[in-house]
Amino acid sequence: MMGTLFFDSLNLSQKVMLGTALLGGISGVIGSFAVLRGRSLVGDMLAHAALPGICLAFLLWGTRDLWALSLGALTSGLLAIATVTWLVRWTRTKEDAAIGIVLSTFFGVGVVLLSVIQKPHIGGNKAGLDSYLFGEPANMLSDDLVLLTVVAGVILSLVFFFFKEFQLVCFDTDFAQSQGWPTLKIDLTLMAALTVVTIVGLPIVGVILMAAMLILPAATARLWTNRLQVLLVLAGLCGMLAAVGGTQLGRGLPAGAAIVLTAAGLFVLSLVLAPQRGVVARLRSEWQLRGRIAREHLLRSLYELNEPYLPARQQLPLQSLQDYRHWSALPKLLDAAEADAFVERQDKTVRLTSLGLKRAAELTTAHRLWEMYLMQHAGIAPDHVDRDADDVEHLLPAALLVELEQQLEQEGRLPNTITSVPDSPHQLEGPSESSTP
Amino acid sequence: MAASGRYLRKCTMSTTALEIHDMTVAYQRRPVLWDIDLQIPAGKLVGIVGPNGAGKTTLIKAALGLVPLASGKVEIHGKPYHQQRQAVGYVPQRESVDWDFPVTVRDVVLMGTYGSLGWLRRPGRSEHAIVDRCLQQVGISALANRQIRQLSGGQQQRVFLARALAQDAQLYFLDEPFAGVDAATEAAIFKLLQTMRSAHKTVLVVHHDLQTVRDYFDHVILLNMRLVACGPVETTFTQENLHLTYGGRLTILDEAAEAMRQREPQR
Ligand SMILES: Nc1ncnc2c1ncn2[C@@H]1O[C@H](COP(=O)(O)OP(=O)(O)OP(=O)(O)O)[C@@H](O)[C@H]1O
Ligand SMILES: [Mg+2]
């Protein structure tokens, strides 16, 4: 066997590195599909339910041979799935309850068998089967590597070639079936992949924590992207990083735990740092939004104070602005507006520039349209109407917007620096917003 | 061969788009649709009307082969459904998918082209062109790269419509496309339906607003576990039929079904 020969030439730490990386990668990818399909618990069940199979296989064959034990794990895993299906179909047990029942029962049987095996006269401690509980990558043999490589090759090519089909079935099974796809077969393929990955992962991560390897990388990757293609790649990388990093950092600790804790660390880190969904990004966008709203309020207030003098641009006393609204940080806001060349200041007065007037008129228009919409079409009291005026652009259909503008004009409240009625609501979009091309 | 097949489809198209014959559908032995018999001529807008739980969704799913028939048959342009999949488009009820799924609007609409792509082939430039056109038709081109959770309910409905358009089918089933959309979106969707009709498509629409049935549809199917009536709106959408659909004594059928189920030995 060429493969075995190649793997034999590696030293142990290289083997461990390669093996854990392969496992992390495929469990990230297949775990993503499982999570999206609402099957994260199924992976957990498979892992726990594998234990009695492993023990029985050992008792039957009397060796710690990888293939024999994997076959045992596979058999009891499939038996567990069948039991859950049967419970859900023929008794009125809910799926999550059925999974819980089967998982703990099988695992209980496994623990009992394990304690039987540990008895000295059966062949005992040296069997080292308890490494299946917490995982032991340092036991990595060339055989394990061959198995992992084959599994990884098959699974990654399946995902590569049938990405479109997997995506479709996971997102909308009924639609897929209405197009004529054999959804059951596609789904079973994913399920089989999940089973196989779980079982090859057991000696490395252990039955108790294997589920985390399936779920955590997927959950982490989900924070960084909104596209399945990218998510699969990121989840694979994240699984690899966790598996390799965990085994390297956590020497002397139970390996499964070290790997899972590393994965959890990556998850927490992403929770904080990820764009859009991360805590930092949310705080920042909230802060920016507040700043933008404050700047817009300033311009709108200036416009409204200036409105009686239009088209002239009046020097407005700062005090009148202060009285008009309660500002917490007026000087700072004025600094910012001056930097944007929207206002000019002279000791105690402020005046809109022509650029500022134009922008202020736009904002006021949008705001008044929005106000009118809320009052007339949504039945909200005038004093409850205070919302970021830019929303108008996203919320109102174009036809309604034009109608509202006409109404504003009739009432003489349409800011009159706007000569032509914008025919697309997108023209209301402010320069401060990074617009889509 | 292919050309003559297509020609044949065109010929039959001008007559009956959908024929359901003596169809009964049951969930776990409890029949929810009884002996449905109906014919829908091609090129019509057809409303499917009935109270909650009347089996409207089930009718569509059975016609699409998503739930098994207890008896009867469904023919689309004169052929069984499994020979006509390319000719049928489907817009499921909006709640039927997970909107948190990591796909963009464009990805979802692209799925409409998967049926004609078949195994292994990836969507290419021509598929993307189809998607662009369909997005434009429903007026959400600007949202193409958004994740689908970041859309309003009406916009999500449009995504589903665009996906169905991308299927380029002859016969469409839309399950409550007007549910939870505002007046402007409703008008836009209705305009789209009219466009589809003028392209000689047949569109079946599950609809709950009885006020608009007359304005929107040519044909109507009144359903409550059994078929109450099916035909042109003017003659079929009558007070009497409506009473039969919504207020009649149809619960007797319900009770009969329940009794049947009780009699079955529990397994
Ligand atoms: N998967 C299912 N298993 C068992 N019963 C079902 C299932 N789906 C629907 N039913 C039952 O079948 C009947 C018809 O349901 P269906 O969803 O077709 O009604 P509907 O007319 O679409 O109602 P709605 O207006 O609420 O959408 C109902 O009594 C419902 O309880
Ligand atoms: Mg329904």
XYZ file of C-alpha atoms and ligand atoms in Angstrom:
736
model
C 0.000 0.000 0.000
C 1.606 3.197 -1.253
C -0.422 5.324 1.105
C 0.550 3.408 4.178
C 4.186 3.532 3.133
C 4.058 7.287 2.797
C 2.343 7.698 6.137
C 4.825 5.316 7.770
C 7.626 7.679 6.834
C 6.107 10.464 8.961
C 6.992 10.848 12.609
C 4.280 10.847 15.228
C 3.815 14.568 15.576
C 3.536 14.947 11.817
C 0.954 12.193 11.749
C -1.020 13.843 14.503
C -0.881 17.167 12.730
C -2.041 15.731 9.411
C -4.739 13.560 10.932
C -6.287 16.239 13.082
C -6.192 18.733 10.217
C -8.034 16.319 7.920
C -10.639 15.572 10.546
C -11.131 19.239 11.427
C -11.598 20.145 7.781
C -14.203 17.542 6.930
C -16.122 17.886 10.155
C -16.327 21.635 9.528
C -17.709 21.109 6.028
C -20.132 18.285 6.779
C -21.088 19.845 10.106
C -22.175 22.975 8.230
C -24.691 21.000 6.205
C -25.884 19.213 9.336
C -26.400 22.476 11.192
C -28.217 24.083 8.272
C -30.428 21.037 7.970
C -31.267 21.263 11.678
C -29.342 18.091 12.467
C -26.689 19.224 14.918
C -28.109 16.883 17.528
C -28.007 13.936 15.165
C -24.216 14.173 15.062
C -24.156 14.193 18.846
C -26.375 11.160 18.978
C -24.314 9.257 16.430
C -21.161 9.869 18.399
C -22.582 8.771 21.734
C -24.407 5.832 20.243
C -21.210 4.565 18.664
C -19.719 3.610 22.023
C -21.573 0.313 22.582
C -20.740 -0.708 19.021
C -17.072 -0.050 19.603
C -17.083 -2.065 22.811
C -18.971 -4.968 21.274
C -16.629 -5.043 18.315
C -13.707 -5.226 20.712
C -15.331 -8.032 22.657
C -16.073 -9.975 19.472
C -12.746 -9.576 17.693
C -10.599 -9.083 20.755
C -8.417 -6.488 19.041
C -8.208 -2.769 18.872
C -8.177 -2.955 15.091
C -9.393 0.340 13.638
C -11.557 -1.170 10.912
C -13.284 -3.564 13.266
C -14.033 -0.855 15.803
C -15.231 1.571 13.115
C -17.555 -1.078 11.766
C -18.937 -1.562 15.256
C -19.400 2.185 15.666
C -21.141 2.425 12.307
C -23.520 -0.396 13.127
C -24.657 0.960 16.448
C -24.848 4.501 15.009
C -27.189 3.340 12.260
C -29.188 1.344 14.776
C -29.599 4.542 16.810
C -30.839 6.488 13.781
C -33.291 3.738 12.973
C -34.551 3.745 16.557
C -35.108 7.495 16.503
C -36.964 7.289 13.201
C -39.122 4.514 14.572
C -39.876 6.383 17.812
C -40.880 9.531 15.931
C -43.008 7.712 13.416
C -44.802 5.146 15.488
C -45.039 6.668 18.911
C -45.870 10.294 19.497
C -42.404 11.178 20.718
C -41.006 14.486 19.468
C -37.797 14.270 17.531
C -35.562 16.051 20.041
C -36.920 13.942 22.877
C -36.395 10.762 20.857
C -32.811 11.796 20.107
C -32.202 12.466 23.795
C -33.610 9.095 24.813
C -31.652 7.119 22.257
C -28.431 9.036 22.833
C -28.368 8.469 26.578
C -29.561 4.883 26.448
C -26.951 3.834 23.919
C -24.274 5.741 25.753
C -25.290 4.118 29.034
C -24.959 0.692 27.462
C -21.560 1.731 26.135
C -20.309 2.814 29.562
C -21.457 -0.461 31.106
C -19.692 -2.473 28.392
C -16.590 -0.362 28.852
C -16.467 -1.172 32.556
C -16.834 -4.862 31.733
C -13.926 -4.630 29.320
C -11.760 -2.883 31.910
C -11.932 -5.954 34.157
C -8.448 -7.537 34.130
C -9.508 -11.049 33.110
C -11.140 -9.817 29.903
C -7.993 -8.355 28.532
C -8.344 -5.177 30.070
C -6.825 -1.863 30.609
C -4.354 -2.182 27.843
C -7.191 -2.199 25.353
C -7.202 1.560 25.895
C -10.769 1.808 24.739
C -11.397 4.632 27.169
C -9.437 6.828 24.787
C -12.634 6.709 22.768
C -14.318 8.670 25.521
C -12.119 11.729 25.390
C -10.121 11.170 22.236
C -6.421 10.532 21.856
C -4.776 11.842 18.670
C -1.392 10.643 19.920
C -2.525 7.085 19.144
C -2.613 8.018 15.461
C -1.398 5.147 13.306
C -0.828 4.974 9.576
C -4.080 3.047 9.290
C -6.006 5.928 10.820
C -4.395 8.289 8.345
C -5.308 6.120 5.383
C -8.906 5.993 6.536
C -9.039 9.736 7.169
C -7.512 10.542 3.796
C -9.912 8.331 1.912
C -12.914 9.719 3.782
C -11.757 13.304 3.290
C -11.169 12.708 -0.413
C -14.586 11.189 -0.967
C -16.447 13.765 1.076
C -14.731 16.815 -0.325
C -15.272 15.653 -3.890
C -18.926 14.911 -3.156
C -19.373 18.416 -1.821
C -17.429 19.901 -4.704
C -19.370 18.112 -7.424
C -22.813 18.142 -5.848
C -22.707 21.520 -4.162
C -25.649 22.785 -6.170
C -27.820 19.812 -5.289
C -26.888 19.855 -1.601
C -27.568 23.562 -1.338
C -30.942 23.248 -3.018
C -32.121 20.347 -0.890
C -30.938 21.927 2.360
C -32.619 25.231 1.574
C -35.936 24.116 0.118
C -36.601 20.396 -0.131
C -40.116 20.733 -1.518
C -38.992 23.038 -4.277
C -36.130 20.694 -5.118
C -38.525 17.801 -5.330
C -40.934 19.760 -7.489
C -38.058 20.214 -9.924
C -37.615 16.472 -9.994
C -34.502 16.043 -7.858
C -34.359 12.787 -5.877
C -34.348 14.697 -2.610
C -34.452 11.650 -0.399
C -31.313 10.199 -1.970
C -29.491 13.512 -1.810
C -30.487 13.918 1.807
C -29.420 10.388 2.671
C -26.058 11.040 1.057
C -25.530 13.998 3.363
C -26.657 11.907 6.296
C -24.246 9.124 5.368
C -21.418 11.630 5.102
C -22.285 12.937 8.552
C -22.239 9.415 9.957
C -18.894 8.558 8.420
C -17.228 11.781 9.540
C -18.516 11.332 13.060
C -17.163 7.816 13.243
C -13.704 8.558 11.912
C -13.521 11.437 14.356
C -14.227 9.342 17.436
C -10.694 8.067 18.153
C -9.361 11.621 17.848
C -11.933 13.790 19.588
C -13.878 11.201 21.561
C -17.545 10.331 21.637
C -18.507 12.983 24.151
C -17.175 15.999 22.335
C -17.391 14.970 18.689
C -20.602 16.931 18.175
C -18.797 20.144 19.039
C -16.450 19.534 16.110
C -19.449 19.412 13.819
C -21.273 22.410 15.233
C -18.675 24.944 16.353
C -16.827 25.508 13.061
C -20.132 25.896 11.236
C -21.444 28.359 13.788
C -18.183 30.297 13.688
C -18.123 30.495 9.910
C -21.747 31.607 9.819
C -20.732 34.767 11.666
C -18.360 35.757 8.897
C -20.350 35.154 5.750
C -23.772 35.078 4.180
C -22.934 32.661 1.398
C -22.845 28.909 1.619
C -19.810 28.507 -0.649
C -17.733 30.754 1.577
C -19.207 29.269 4.710
C -18.093 25.760 3.774
C -14.529 26.889 3.113
C -14.350 28.938 6.310
C -15.873 26.160 8.412
C -13.344 23.708 6.991
C -10.460 26.046 7.758
C -11.802 26.807 11.189
C -12.154 23.112 11.986
C -8.578 22.496 10.841
C -7.249 25.370 12.888
C -9.096 24.196 15.986
C -8.014 20.576 15.594
C -4.363 21.314 14.900
C -4.160 24.193 17.351
C -5.913 22.239 20.079
C -3.629 19.240 19.856
C -0.516 21.389 19.725
C -1.472 23.796 22.500
C -3.119 21.305 24.767
C -0.389 18.699 25.131
C -0.908 16.724 28.277
C -4.588 17.659 28.371
C -7.358 15.394 27.095
C -7.109 16.039 23.371
C -10.809 16.186 22.563
C -11.318 18.848 25.189
C -8.329 20.875 24.010
C -9.607 20.798 20.412
C -13.128 21.714 21.336
C -11.995 24.517 23.623
C -9.889 25.939 20.809
C -12.898 25.788 18.515
C -14.970 27.506 21.184
C -12.273 30.140 21.504
C -12.449 30.822 17.767
C -16.205 31.070 18.049
C -16.070 33.612 20.868
C -13.419 35.589 19.028
C -15.656 35.682 15.953
C -18.622 36.654 18.036
C -16.708 39.743 19.057
C -14.911 40.570 15.839
C -17.053 39.394 12.927
C -18.313 42.020 10.498
C -22.051 42.780 10.728
C -22.910 40.093 13.253
C -20.015 40.677 15.633
C -20.434 42.649 18.848
C -17.822 45.251 17.911
C -19.301 45.789 14.461
C -22.766 46.211 15.926
C -21.658 48.707 18.514
C -19.742 50.608 15.867
C -22.596 50.770 13.417
C -24.957 51.831 16.170
C -22.524 54.556 17.154
C -22.149 55.681 13.558
C -25.882 55.689 13.097
C -26.306 57.876 16.159
C -23.673 60.254 14.882
C -25.354 60.433 11.496
C -28.760 61.039 12.988
C -27.341 63.833 15.153
C -25.662 65.482 12.149
C -28.877 65.232 10.178
C -30.880 66.687 13.012
C -28.526 69.633 13.075
C -28.922 70.309 9.365
C -32.670 69.911 9.544
C -32.929 72.281 12.486
C -30.811 74.818 10.655
C -33.044 74.491 7.617
C -36.182 74.956 9.638
C -34.777 78.002 11.453
C -33.702 79.408 8.106
C -36.967 78.562 6.365
C -38.718 81.959 6.885
C -35.803 83.791 5.193
C -35.480 81.556 2.111
C -33.977 81.798 -0.455
C -31.563 83.879 1.630
C -29.173 82.107 3.939
C -29.492 83.830 7.266
C -26.895 84.205 10.018
C -28.596 82.315 12.822
C -27.696 82.985 16.447
C -26.277 79.884 18.102
C -28.612 80.480 21.012
C -31.694 80.017 18.802
C -30.313 76.692 17.654
C -29.689 75.702 21.243
C -33.260 76.636 22.144
C -34.726 74.835 19.157
C -33.564 71.466 20.323
C -31.612 70.188 23.252
C -28.192 69.295 21.995
C -25.773 67.383 24.089
C -22.773 68.022 21.898
C -23.587 71.010 19.742
C -20.035 72.389 19.405
C -18.721 69.039 18.195
C -21.569 68.655 15.740
C -20.944 72.136 14.396
C -17.256 71.336 14.018
C -18.142 68.287 11.960
C -20.625 70.209 9.824
C -18.052 72.929 9.239
C -15.513 70.327 8.199
C -18.027 69.047 5.634
C -18.446 72.667 4.423
C -22.139 72.581 5.288
C -22.013 75.581 7.655
C -19.960 78.726 8.283
C -19.538 80.092 11.790
C -18.918 83.607 12.994
C -18.494 84.128 16.695
C -22.029 83.565 17.955
C -23.856 82.884 14.715
C -23.994 80.103 12.191
C -25.066 80.083 8.557
C -25.699 77.289 6.067
C -23.428 77.251 3.035
C -25.152 76.716 -0.286
C -23.955 73.127 -0.256
C -25.284 72.801 3.280
C -28.611 74.297 2.281
C -29.004 71.820 -0.518
C -28.232 68.867 1.714
C -30.431 70.221 4.497
C -33.306 70.669 2.065
C -32.961 67.073 0.909
C -32.977 65.799 4.447
C -35.953 67.920 5.400
C -37.888 66.722 2.373
C -37.247 63.128 3.182
C -38.139 63.655 6.790
C -41.381 65.436 6.033
C -42.417 62.782 3.574
C -41.740 60.191 6.187
C -43.681 62.137 8.803
C -46.607 62.497 6.486
C -46.509 58.836 5.606
C -46.537 57.780 9.214
C -49.327 60.187 10.112
C -51.555 59.496 7.157
C -50.875 55.941 6.160
C -49.731 54.328 9.345
C -51.921 56.287 11.753
C -49.182 57.364 14.113
C -49.525 60.493 16.257
C -47.356 63.415 15.092
C -45.312 63.526 18.275
C -44.365 59.892 17.854
C -42.903 60.582 14.473
C -39.210 60.788 14.843
C -37.257 58.428 12.804
C -34.146 58.400 10.741
C -35.303 60.134 7.625
C -33.237 57.964 5.349
C -35.610 55.140 6.049
C -38.038 56.786 3.703
C -35.981 55.609 0.824
C -36.135 51.987 1.862
C -39.662 51.802 3.073
C -41.946 53.680 0.750
C -42.906 52.548 -2.718
C -42.031 55.057 -5.413
C -45.619 55.796 -6.403
C -46.593 56.690 -2.871
C -43.541 58.891 -2.497
C -44.468 60.963 -5.519
C -47.985 61.336 -4.226
C -46.708 62.479 -0.860
C -44.403 64.987 -2.472
C -47.267 66.472 -4.428
C -49.240 66.794 -1.252
C -46.355 68.470 0.559
C -46.004 70.895 -2.302
C -49.671 71.819 -2.166
C -49.291 72.586 1.508
C -46.225 74.698 0.711
C -44.039 72.562 2.932
C -41.881 71.076 0.246
C -38.409 72.530 0.729
C -38.238 74.861 -2.213
C -34.593 74.565 -3.124
C -35.534 71.314 -4.738
C -36.784 72.416 -8.101
C -37.620 69.101 -9.647
C -39.488 66.403 -7.834
C -37.174 63.433 -7.691
C -38.756 60.643 -9.688
C -36.775 57.965 -7.960
C -36.710 57.688 -4.214
C -33.056 56.790 -4.483
C -32.178 60.392 -5.146
C -32.930 61.028 -1.550
C -29.987 58.961 -0.606
C -27.480 60.999 1.361
C -23.810 61.246 0.502
C -22.939 59.984 3.948
C -24.329 56.585 3.101
C -22.064 54.374 1.078
C -24.478 53.496 -1.631
C -24.573 50.400 -3.751
C -23.374 50.999 -7.296
C -37.279 14.121 -31.743
C -36.914 16.929 -29.266
C -38.396 19.415 -31.668
C -41.476 17.334 -32.328
C -41.902 16.761 -28.592
C -41.871 20.475 -28.020
C -44.351 20.970 -30.827
C -46.687 18.464 -29.282
C -46.538 20.263 -25.974
C -47.485 23.500 -27.713
C -50.515 21.870 -29.321
C -51.934 20.378 -26.160
C -51.126 23.607 -24.333
C -53.927 25.457 -26.017
C -56.493 23.176 -24.397
C -56.117 21.830 -20.878
C -53.171 22.867 -18.719
C -54.034 20.865 -15.650
C -56.355 17.964 -15.213
C -56.966 16.362 -11.860
C -58.958 13.202 -11.986
C -60.667 11.604 -9.001
C -57.900 12.602 -6.629
C -57.955 11.716 -2.933
C -55.106 12.690 -0.630
C -54.591 11.468 2.916
C -52.111 12.282 5.653
C -51.531 9.264 7.894
C -54.719 7.641 6.637
C -56.861 10.713 7.281
C -58.175 11.957 3.949
C -57.934 15.734 3.642
C -58.983 15.952 -0.005
C -61.782 13.822 -1.395
C -62.464 12.914 -5.010
C -61.192 16.077 -6.598
C -62.030 16.330 -10.283
C -61.085 19.421 -12.179
C -59.786 20.795 -15.444
C -58.011 24.080 -15.914
C -57.755 25.561 -19.399
C -54.389 26.966 -20.405
C -53.590 30.652 -20.250
C -55.826 31.519 -17.308
C -55.286 33.110 -13.929
C -56.921 30.775 -11.469
C -57.725 31.529 -7.848
C -57.827 28.700 -5.313
C -60.134 29.753 -2.496
C -61.207 28.084 0.707
C -61.000 28.351 4.497
C -57.897 27.487 6.539
C -57.265 23.791 6.501
C -59.394 23.331 3.393
C -56.520 21.553 1.691
C -55.372 24.255 -0.727
C -51.709 23.694 0.006
C -52.294 19.975 -0.083
C -53.918 20.260 -3.504
C -50.836 21.996 -4.853
C -48.433 19.603 -3.186
C -50.340 16.619 -4.498
C -50.368 18.056 -8.008
C -46.606 18.541 -7.740
C -46.058 15.035 -6.430
C -44.805 16.268 -3.051
C -47.382 14.219 -1.167
C -48.558 10.816 -2.367
C -52.026 10.377 -3.834
C -54.304 7.863 -2.170
C -56.104 7.565 -5.468
C -56.607 9.377 -8.754
C -54.211 11.012 -11.145
C -52.852 14.366 -12.168
C -52.038 15.333 -15.719
C -50.197 18.412 -16.825
C -50.636 19.315 -20.459
C -51.928 15.815 -20.975
C -48.988 14.009 -19.426
C -48.170 12.737 -15.948
C -46.286 15.176 -13.794
C -42.968 13.349 -13.760
C -42.713 13.844 -17.530
C -43.560 17.518 -17.272
C -41.431 18.837 -14.453
C -39.712 21.437 -16.615
C -43.131 22.838 -17.470
C -44.173 23.460 -13.885
C -43.133 26.272 -11.543
C -43.746 26.442 -7.815
C -43.880 29.244 -5.263
C -44.236 27.698 -1.799
C -45.743 29.426 1.213
C -43.182 31.878 2.536
C -42.896 30.209 5.949
C -41.714 26.991 4.343
C -38.007 27.878 4.334
C -35.407 29.073 6.803
C -34.716 32.694 5.895
C -31.511 32.649 7.941
C -30.004 30.249 5.437
C -26.688 31.595 4.136
C -27.741 32.434 0.601
C -28.188 35.711 -1.209
C -31.195 36.760 -3.255
C -29.262 35.921 -6.394
C -28.441 32.423 -5.124
C -32.093 31.693 -4.458
C -33.299 32.905 -7.836
C -30.537 30.915 -9.487
C -32.107 27.795 -7.983
C -34.948 28.251 -10.433
C -32.574 27.331 -13.238
C -31.253 24.171 -11.541
C -34.059 22.023 -12.897
C -33.090 22.595 -16.504
C -29.373 22.471 -15.674
C -29.493 18.955 -14.313
C -26.805 17.042 -12.443
C -23.250 18.342 -12.127
C -23.572 21.336 -14.450
C -22.989 24.662 -12.790
C -24.918 27.821 -13.531
C -23.031 29.910 -16.047
C -23.394 33.206 -17.790
C -26.715 32.434 -19.440
C -28.250 31.353 -16.121
C -27.061 34.563 -14.502
C -28.590 36.526 -17.342
C -31.907 34.792 -16.682
C -31.614 35.680 -13.013
C -30.936 39.334 -13.815
C -33.994 39.471 -16.019
C -36.242 37.822 -13.431
C -34.980 40.050 -10.627
C -35.754 43.045 -12.765
C -39.205 41.729 -13.592
C -40.141 41.602 -9.935
C -38.329 44.852 -9.176
C -35.635 43.736 -6.739
C -32.487 44.014 -8.856
C -30.965 46.344 -6.293
C -31.224 43.684 -3.604
C -29.505 40.898 -5.544
C -26.572 40.538 -3.176
C -28.410 40.762 0.104
C -28.752 37.834 2.434
C -32.392 36.816 2.328
C -33.042 37.567 6.006
C -32.310 41.232 5.321
C -35.471 41.617 3.257
C -38.994 42.611 4.138
C -41.763 40.057 3.831
C -42.926 41.508 0.531
C -39.421 41.442 -0.856
C -38.990 37.825 0.214
C -42.176 36.992 -1.634
C -40.737 38.633 -4.727
C -37.613 36.523 -4.423
C -39.735 33.396 -4.578
C -41.611 34.782 -7.561
C -38.375 35.572 -9.346
C -37.168 32.049 -8.695
C -40.352 30.661 -10.212
C -39.978 32.942 -13.231
C -36.445 31.653 -13.684
C -37.929 28.185 -14.051
C -39.538 29.402 -17.265
C -42.478 27.058 -16.840
C -45.881 26.849 -18.538
C -47.950 26.156 -15.449
C -47.368 27.846 -12.108
C -48.586 27.070 -8.619
C -48.341 29.989 -6.187
C -49.175 29.354 -2.539
C -50.448 32.576 -0.961
C -48.159 35.018 -2.762
C -50.228 37.906 -1.404
C -49.934 36.905 2.251
C -48.503 39.682 4.381
C -47.549 42.070 1.595
C -48.544 45.721 1.421
C -50.867 47.204 -1.172
C -48.069 48.371 -3.445
C -46.423 44.938 -3.534
C -49.779 43.286 -4.067
C -50.376 45.517 -7.080
C -46.904 44.742 -8.421
C -47.427 41.012 -8.022
C -50.789 41.173 -9.707
C -49.273 43.050 -12.621
C -46.694 40.321 -12.905
C -49.434 37.692 -12.982
C -51.094 39.544 -15.833
C -47.816 39.627 -17.725
C -47.492 35.898 -17.233
C -51.001 35.356 -18.524
C -50.330 37.384 -21.629
C -47.351 35.080 -22.243
C -49.956 32.291 -22.230
C -48.869 30.838 -18.917
C -51.386 29.216 -16.619
C -51.148 30.425 -13.043
C -52.912 28.890 -10.047
C -52.899 31.131 -7.001
C -54.012 30.313 -3.470
C -55.821 33.426 -2.359
C -57.515 34.474 0.868
C -58.988 37.876 0.057
C -62.461 37.231 -1.308
C -62.905 40.936 -2.159
C -60.330 40.834 -4.926
C -61.101 37.449 -6.464
C -63.329 38.950 -9.135
C -60.743 41.556 -10.118
C -57.775 39.239 -10.183
C -58.837 35.916 -11.622
C -60.461 34.420 -14.707
C -61.169 31.102 -13.089
C -61.741 30.047 -9.536
C -61.468 26.782 -7.630
C -63.593 26.693 -4.491
C -62.276 24.090 -2.138
C -63.148 22.703 1.233
C -61.884 19.146 1.557
C -63.888 18.368 -1.507
C -64.252 20.447 -4.619
C -67.180 22.817 -4.187
C -66.952 24.345 -7.627
C -64.490 25.089 -10.373
C -65.083 27.312 -13.372
C -65.077 30.864 -14.732
C -65.331 33.500 -12.016
C -68.579 35.038 -13.315
C -70.543 31.828 -13.079
C -68.706 30.048 -10.268
C -67.883 32.694 -7.696
C -71.463 33.000 -6.445
C -72.908 33.620 -3.010
C -74.299 30.143 -2.972
C -70.997 28.477 -3.730
C -69.216 30.677 -1.227
C -71.699 29.665 1.388
C -71.077 26.041 0.545
C -67.345 26.590 0.812
C -67.185 28.587 4.011
C -70.392 27.994 5.877
C -71.747 24.714 4.625
C -71.980 21.434 6.455
C -68.709 20.155 5.145
C -67.604 19.229 8.612
C -69.532 16.021 8.115
C -66.768 14.897 5.817
C -64.316 15.805 8.525
C -66.183 13.673 11.003
C -66.376 10.806 8.563
C -62.625 10.960 8.064
C -62.063 11.011 11.785
C -64.380 8.059 12.301
C -62.557 6.108 9.624
C -59.256 6.777 11.264
C -60.591 5.672 14.643
C -61.776 2.403 13.179
C -58.378 1.593 11.762
C -56.473 -0.614 14.172
C -53.704 1.462 15.775
C -50.311 0.169 14.802
N -47.908 17.155 6.973
C -49.168 16.968 7.421
N -49.471 15.922 8.201
C -50.736 15.723 8.645
N -51.754 16.531 8.372
C -51.538 17.602 7.600
C -50.222 17.878 7.087
N -50.297 19.020 6.360
C -51.570 19.422 6.425
N -52.332 18.578 7.153
C -53.781 18.688 7.401
O -54.407 18.706 6.149
C -55.465 19.647 6.137
C -55.298 20.588 4.966
O -54.117 21.356 5.137
P -53.594 22.404 4.089
O -52.273 22.889 4.574
O -53.660 21.822 2.745
O -54.685 23.538 4.238
P -54.728 24.982 3.532
O -56.023 25.050 2.804
O -53.498 25.227 2.763
O -54.806 25.913 4.806
P -54.193 27.391 5.033
O -55.198 28.334 4.478
O -54.156 27.485 6.545
O -52.857 27.449 4.409
C -55.463 20.312 7.486
O -56.495 19.754 8.237
C -54.132 19.981 8.069
O -54.233 19.813 9.453
Mg -51.860 26.572 2.925
